[in-house]
Coordinates of N, CA, C and O in Angstrom, one line a residue:
X1267 N 0.0 10.7 -4.0 CA -0.9 10.8 -5.1 C -1.4 9.4 -5.6 O -2.4 9.2 -6.2
X1268 N -0.6 8.4 -5.4 CA -0.9 7.0 -5.9 C -2.2 6.5 -5.1 O -3.1 6.0 -5.8
X1269 N -2.2 6.7 -3.9 CA -3.4 6.3 -3.1 C -4.6 7.1 -3.5 O -5.7 6.6 -3.6
X1270 N -4.4 8.4 -3.8 CA -5.5 9.2 -4.2 C -6.1 8.7 -5.5 O -7.4 8.7 -5.7
X1271 N -5.3 8.4 -6.5 CA -5.8 7.8 -7.7 C -6.6 6.5 -7.5 O -7.6 6.3 -8.1
X1272 N -6.0 5.6 -6.7 CA -6.7 4.4 -6.4 C -8.0 4.6 -5.8 O -9.0 4.1 -6.2
X1273 N -8.1 5.6 -4.8 CA -9.3 5.9 -4.2 C -10.3 6.5 -5.2 O -11.5 6.3 -5.1
X1274 N -9.9 7.3 -6.1 CA -10.7 7.9 -7.1 C -11.4 6.8 -7.9 O -12.5 6.9 -8.3
X1275 N -10.6 5.8 -8.3 CA -11.1 4.7 -9.1 C -12.2 4.0 -8.2 O -13.3 3.7 -8.8
X1276 N -11.9 3.7 -7.0 CA -12.9 3.1 -6.1 C -14.2 3.9 -6.0 O -15.3 3.4 -6.0
X1277 N -14.0 5.2 -5.9 CA -15.2 6.2 -5.8 C -16.0 6.1 -7.1 O -17.3 6.1 -7.0
X1278 N -15.4 6.2 -8.2 CA -16.1 6.1 -9.5 C -16.9 4.8 -9.6 O -18.0 4.8 -10.0
X1279 N -16.3 3.7 -9.2 CA -16.9 2.4 -9.3 C -18.1 2.3 -8.3 O -19.2 1.8 -8.6
X1280 N -17.9 2.9 -7.1 CA -19.0 2.9 -6.1 C -20.2 3.7 -6.6 O -21.3 3.2 -6.3
X1281 N -20.0 4.8 -7.3 CA -21.1 5.5 -7.8 C -21.9 4.7 -8.8 O -23.1 5.0 -9.0
X1282 N -21.2 3.7 -9.4 CA -21.9 2.9 -10.4 C -22.5 1.6 -9.7 O -23.0 0.8 -10.4
X1283 N -22.3 1.5 -8.4 CA -22.9 0.4 -7.7 C -21.9 -0.8 -7.4 O -22.3 -1.8 -6.8
X1284 N -20.6 -0.6 -7.7 CA -19.7 -1.7 -7.4 C -18.8 -1.2 -6.3 O -17.9 -0.3 -6.5
X1285 N -19.0 -1.7 -5.1 CA -18.3 -1.2 -3.9 C -17.3 -2.2 -3.4 O -17.6 -3.4 -3.3
X1286 N -16.1 -1.8 -3.1 CA -15.1 -2.6 -2.6 C -15.4 -2.7 -1.1 O -15.4 -1.8 -0.4
X1287 N -15.5 -4.0 -0.6 CA -15.8 -4.2 0.8 C -14.5 -4.2 1.6 O -13.4 -4.5 1.0
X1288 N -14.5 -3.8 2.9 CA -13.3 -3.7 3.6 C -12.5 -5.0 3.7 O -11.3 -4.9 3.8
X1289 N -13.2 -6.1 3.7 CA -12.5 -7.4 3.8 C -11.8 -7.8 2.5 O -11.0 -8.8 2.5
X1290 N -12.1 -7.2 1.4 CA -11.6 -7.6 0.1 C -10.2 -7.0 -0.1 O -10.0 -5.8 0.2
X1291 N -9.3 -7.8 -0.7 CA -8.0 -7.3 -1.1 C -8.3 -6.6 -2.4 O -9.3 -6.8 -3.1
X1292 N -7.3 -5.7 -2.9 CA -7.5 -5.1 -4.2 C -7.7 -6.1 -5.3 O -8.5 -5.9 -6.2
X1293 N -7.0 -7.2 -5.2 CA -7.1 -8.2 -6.3 C -8.4 -9.0 -6.3 O -8.9 -9.3 -7.3
X1294 N -8.9 -9.2 -5.1 CA -10.2 -9.9 -5.0 C -11.3 -9.0 -5.6 O -12.2 -9.4 -6.2
X1295 N -11.2 -7.7 -5.3 CA -12.1 -6.7 -5.8 C -12.1 -6.7 -7.3 O -13.2 -6.7 -7.9
X1296 N -11.0 -6.8 -7.9 CA -10.9 -6.8 -9.4 C -11.7 -7.9 -10.0 O -12.3 -7.8 -11.0
X1297 N -11.7 -9.1 -9.3 CA -12.5 -10.2 -9.8 C -13.9 -10.0 -9.9 O -14.6 -10.8 -10.6
X1298 N -14.5 -9.1 -9.3 CA -15.9 -8.8 -9.3 C -16.3 -7.8 -10.4 O -17.5 -7.5 -10.6
X1299 N -15.4 -7.2 -11.1 CA -15.7 -6.2 -12.0 C -16.1 -6.8 -13.4 O -15.6 -7.8 -13.7
X1300 N -16.8 -6.0 -14.1 CA -17.3 -6.4 -15.4 C -16.0 -6.4 -16.3 O -15.1 -5.6 -16.2
X1301 N -16.0 -7.3 -17.3 CA -14.8 -7.4 -18.2 C -14.4 -6.1 -18.9 O -13.2 -5.8 -19.0
X1302 N -15.3 -5.3 -19.3 CA -14.9 -4.0 -20.0 C -14.2 -3.0 -19.1 O -13.5 -2.2 -19.6
X1303 N -14.3 -3.1 -17.8 CA -13.7 -2.2 -16.9 C -12.5 -2.8 -16.2 O -11.7 -2.1 -15.6
X1304 N -12.3 -4.1 -16.3 CA -11.3 -4.8 -15.6 C -9.9 -4.3 -16.0 O -9.0 -4.1 -15.2
X1305 N -9.6 -4.2 -17.3 CA -8.3 -3.8 -17.8 C -7.7 -2.5 -17.2 O -6.7 -2.5 -16.6
X1306 N -8.5 -1.4 -17.4 CA -7.9 -0.2 -16.8 C -7.8 -0.2 -15.3 O -6.9 0.3 -14.7
X1307 N -8.8 -0.9 -14.6 CA -8.8 -1.0 -13.2 C -7.6 -1.8 -12.7 O -7.0 -1.6 -11.7
X1308 N -7.3 -2.9 -13.5 CA -6.2 -3.7 -13.2 C -4.9 -3.0 -13.2 O -4.0 -3.1 -12.4
X1309 N -4.8 -2.1 -14.2 CA -3.6 -1.3 -14.4 C -3.4 -0.3 -13.2 O -2.3 -0.2 -12.6
X1310 N -4.5 0.3 -12.8 CA -4.4 1.2 -11.6 C -4.1 0.5 -10.4 O -3.3 0.9 -9.6
X1311 N -4.7 -0.7 -10.2 CA -4.5 -1.5 -9.0 C -3.0 -2.0 -9.0 O -2.4 -2.0 -7.9
X1312 N -2.5 -2.4 -10.1 CA -1.1 -2.8 -10.2 C -0.2 -1.7 -9.8 O 0.7 -1.9 -9.1
X1313 N -0.4 -0.5 -10.4 CA 0.4 0.7 -10.1 C 0.3 0.9 -8.6 O 1.3 1.2 -7.9
X1314 N -0.9 0.9 -8.0 CA -1.1 1.2 -6.6 C -0.3 0.2 -5.7 O 0.4 0.5 -4.8
X1315 N -0.5 -1.1 -6.1 CA 0.2 -2.2 -5.3 C 1.7 -2.0 -5.4 O 2.5 -2.2 -4.4
X1316 N 2.2 -1.7 -6.6 CA 3.7 -1.5 -6.7 C 4.2 -0.4 -5.9 O 5.2 -0.4 -5.3
X1317 N 3.4 0.7 -5.9 CA 3.8 1.9 -5.1 C 3.7 1.5 -3.6 O 4.7 1.8 -2.8
X1318 N 2.7 0.9 -3.2 CA 2.4 0.7 -1.7 C 3.4 -0.4 -1.2 O 3.9 -0.2 -0.1
X1319 N 3.6 -1.5 -1.9 CA 4.4 -2.6 -1.3 C 5.8 -2.7 -1.8 O 6.6 -3.3 -1.1
X1320 N 6.1 -2.2 -3.0 CA 7.4 -2.2 -3.5 C 8.1 -0.8 -3.4 O 9.3 -0.7 -3.7
X1321 N 7.3 0.2 -3.0 CA 7.8 1.5 -3.0 C 8.4 2.0 -4.3 O 9.4 2.7 -4.3
X1322 N 7.8 1.6 -5.4 CA 8.3 2.0 -6.7 C 7.9 3.4 -7.0 O 6.8 3.8 -6.6
X1323 N 8.7 4.1 -7.7 CA 8.3 5.4 -8.2 C 7.6 5.2 -9.6 O 8.1 4.5 -10.4
X1324 N 6.4 5.7 -9.7 CA 5.6 5.5 -10.9 C 5.3 6.8 -11.5 O 5.2 7.8 -10.9
X1325 N 5.1 6.8 -12.8 CA 4.8 8.0 -13.6 C 3.3 8.4 -13.4 O 2.4 7.6 -13.5
X1326 N 3.1 9.6 -13.0 CA 1.8 10.2 -12.8 C 0.9 9.9 -14.0 O -0.3 9.6 -13.9
X1327 N 1.5 10.1 -15.2 CA 0.8 10.0 -16.5 C 0.1 8.6 -16.6 O -1.0 8.4 -17.2
X1328 N 0.8 7.5 -16.1 CA 0.3 6.2 -16.2 C -1.0 6.1 -15.5 O -2.0 5.5 -15.9
X1329 N -1.0 6.6 -14.2 CA -2.3 6.6 -13.4 C -3.3 7.4 -14.1 O -4.5 7.0 -14.2
X1330 N -3.0 8.6 -14.5 CA -3.9 9.5 -15.1 C -4.6 9.0 -16.3 O -5.9 9.0 -16.4
X1331 N -3.9 8.4 -17.2 CA -4.5 7.8 -18.4 C -5.4 6.7 -18.1 O -6.5 6.6 -18.6
X1332 N -5.1 5.8 -17.2 CA -5.9 4.7 -16.8 C -7.2 5.2 -16.1 O -8.3 4.7 -16.3
X1333 N -7.0 6.2 -15.2 CA -8.2 6.7 -14.5 C -9.2 7.4 -15.5 O -10.4 7.2 -15.4
X1334 N -8.6 8.1 -16.4 CA -9.5 8.7 -17.5 C -10.2 7.6 -18.3 O -11.4 7.8 -18.6
X1335 N -9.5 6.5 -18.5 CA -10.2 5.4 -19.3 C -11.3 4.8 -18.4 O -12.4 4.5 -19.0
X1336 N -11.1 4.6 -17.2 CA -12.2 4.1 -16.3 C -13.4 5.1 -16.3 O -14.5 4.7 -16.5
X1337 N -13.1 6.4 -16.2 CA -14.2 7.4 -16.2 C -14.9 7.3 -17.5 O -16.1 7.4 -17.6
X1338 N -14.2 7.2 -18.6 CA -14.8 7.2 -20.0 C -15.7 6.0 -20.1 O -16.9 6.1 -20.6
X1339 N -15.2 4.8 -19.7 CA -16.0 3.6 -19.8 C -17.3 3.7 -18.9 O -18.4 3.3 -19.4
X1340 N -17.2 4.2 -17.7 CA -18.3 4.2 -16.8 C -19.3 5.3 -17.2 O -20.5 5.3 -16.9
X1341 N -18.8 6.3 -18.0 CA -19.7 7.4 -18.5 C -20.5 7.0 -19.7 O -21.5 7.7 -20.0
X1342 N -20.2 5.9 -20.3 CA -20.9 5.4 -21.5 C -22.3 4.9 -21.1 O -22.4 4.3 -20.1
X1343 N -23.3 5.2 -21.9 CA -24.6 4.6 -21.6 C -24.5 3.1 -21.7 O -23.8 2.5 -22.5
X1344 N -25.2 2.4 -20.8 CA -25.2 0.9 -20.7 C -25.8 0.4 -22.0 O -26.8 0.9 -22.4
X1345 N -25.2 -0.7 -22.5 CA -25.8 -1.3 -23.7 C -27.1 -2.0 -23.3 O -27.2 -2.6 -22.3
X1346 N -28.1 -1.9 -24.2 CA -29.3 -2.7 -24.0 C -30.3 -1.9 -23.1 O -31.3 -2.4 -22.7
X1347 N -30.0 -0.7 -22.7 CA -30.9 0.1 -21.9 C -31.6 1.1 -22.7 O -31.1 1.6 -23.6

């Protein structure tokens, strides 16, 4: 489920026009995000990397809350439009 949450985050961002390229590492991708979305995406990325490379057991709720925050931020109307 960790990989699924990370992919859902990438899918949400891609729908908004921010696509992770295959050559980018997860941390490189974070660097191209707008500041208001970086924090929740950084949490999801951190959880994903900890799960993938350290094989840590992580709480589902941590991923879920952060993914909901990403969705909420991306669903807001853009300022100045």
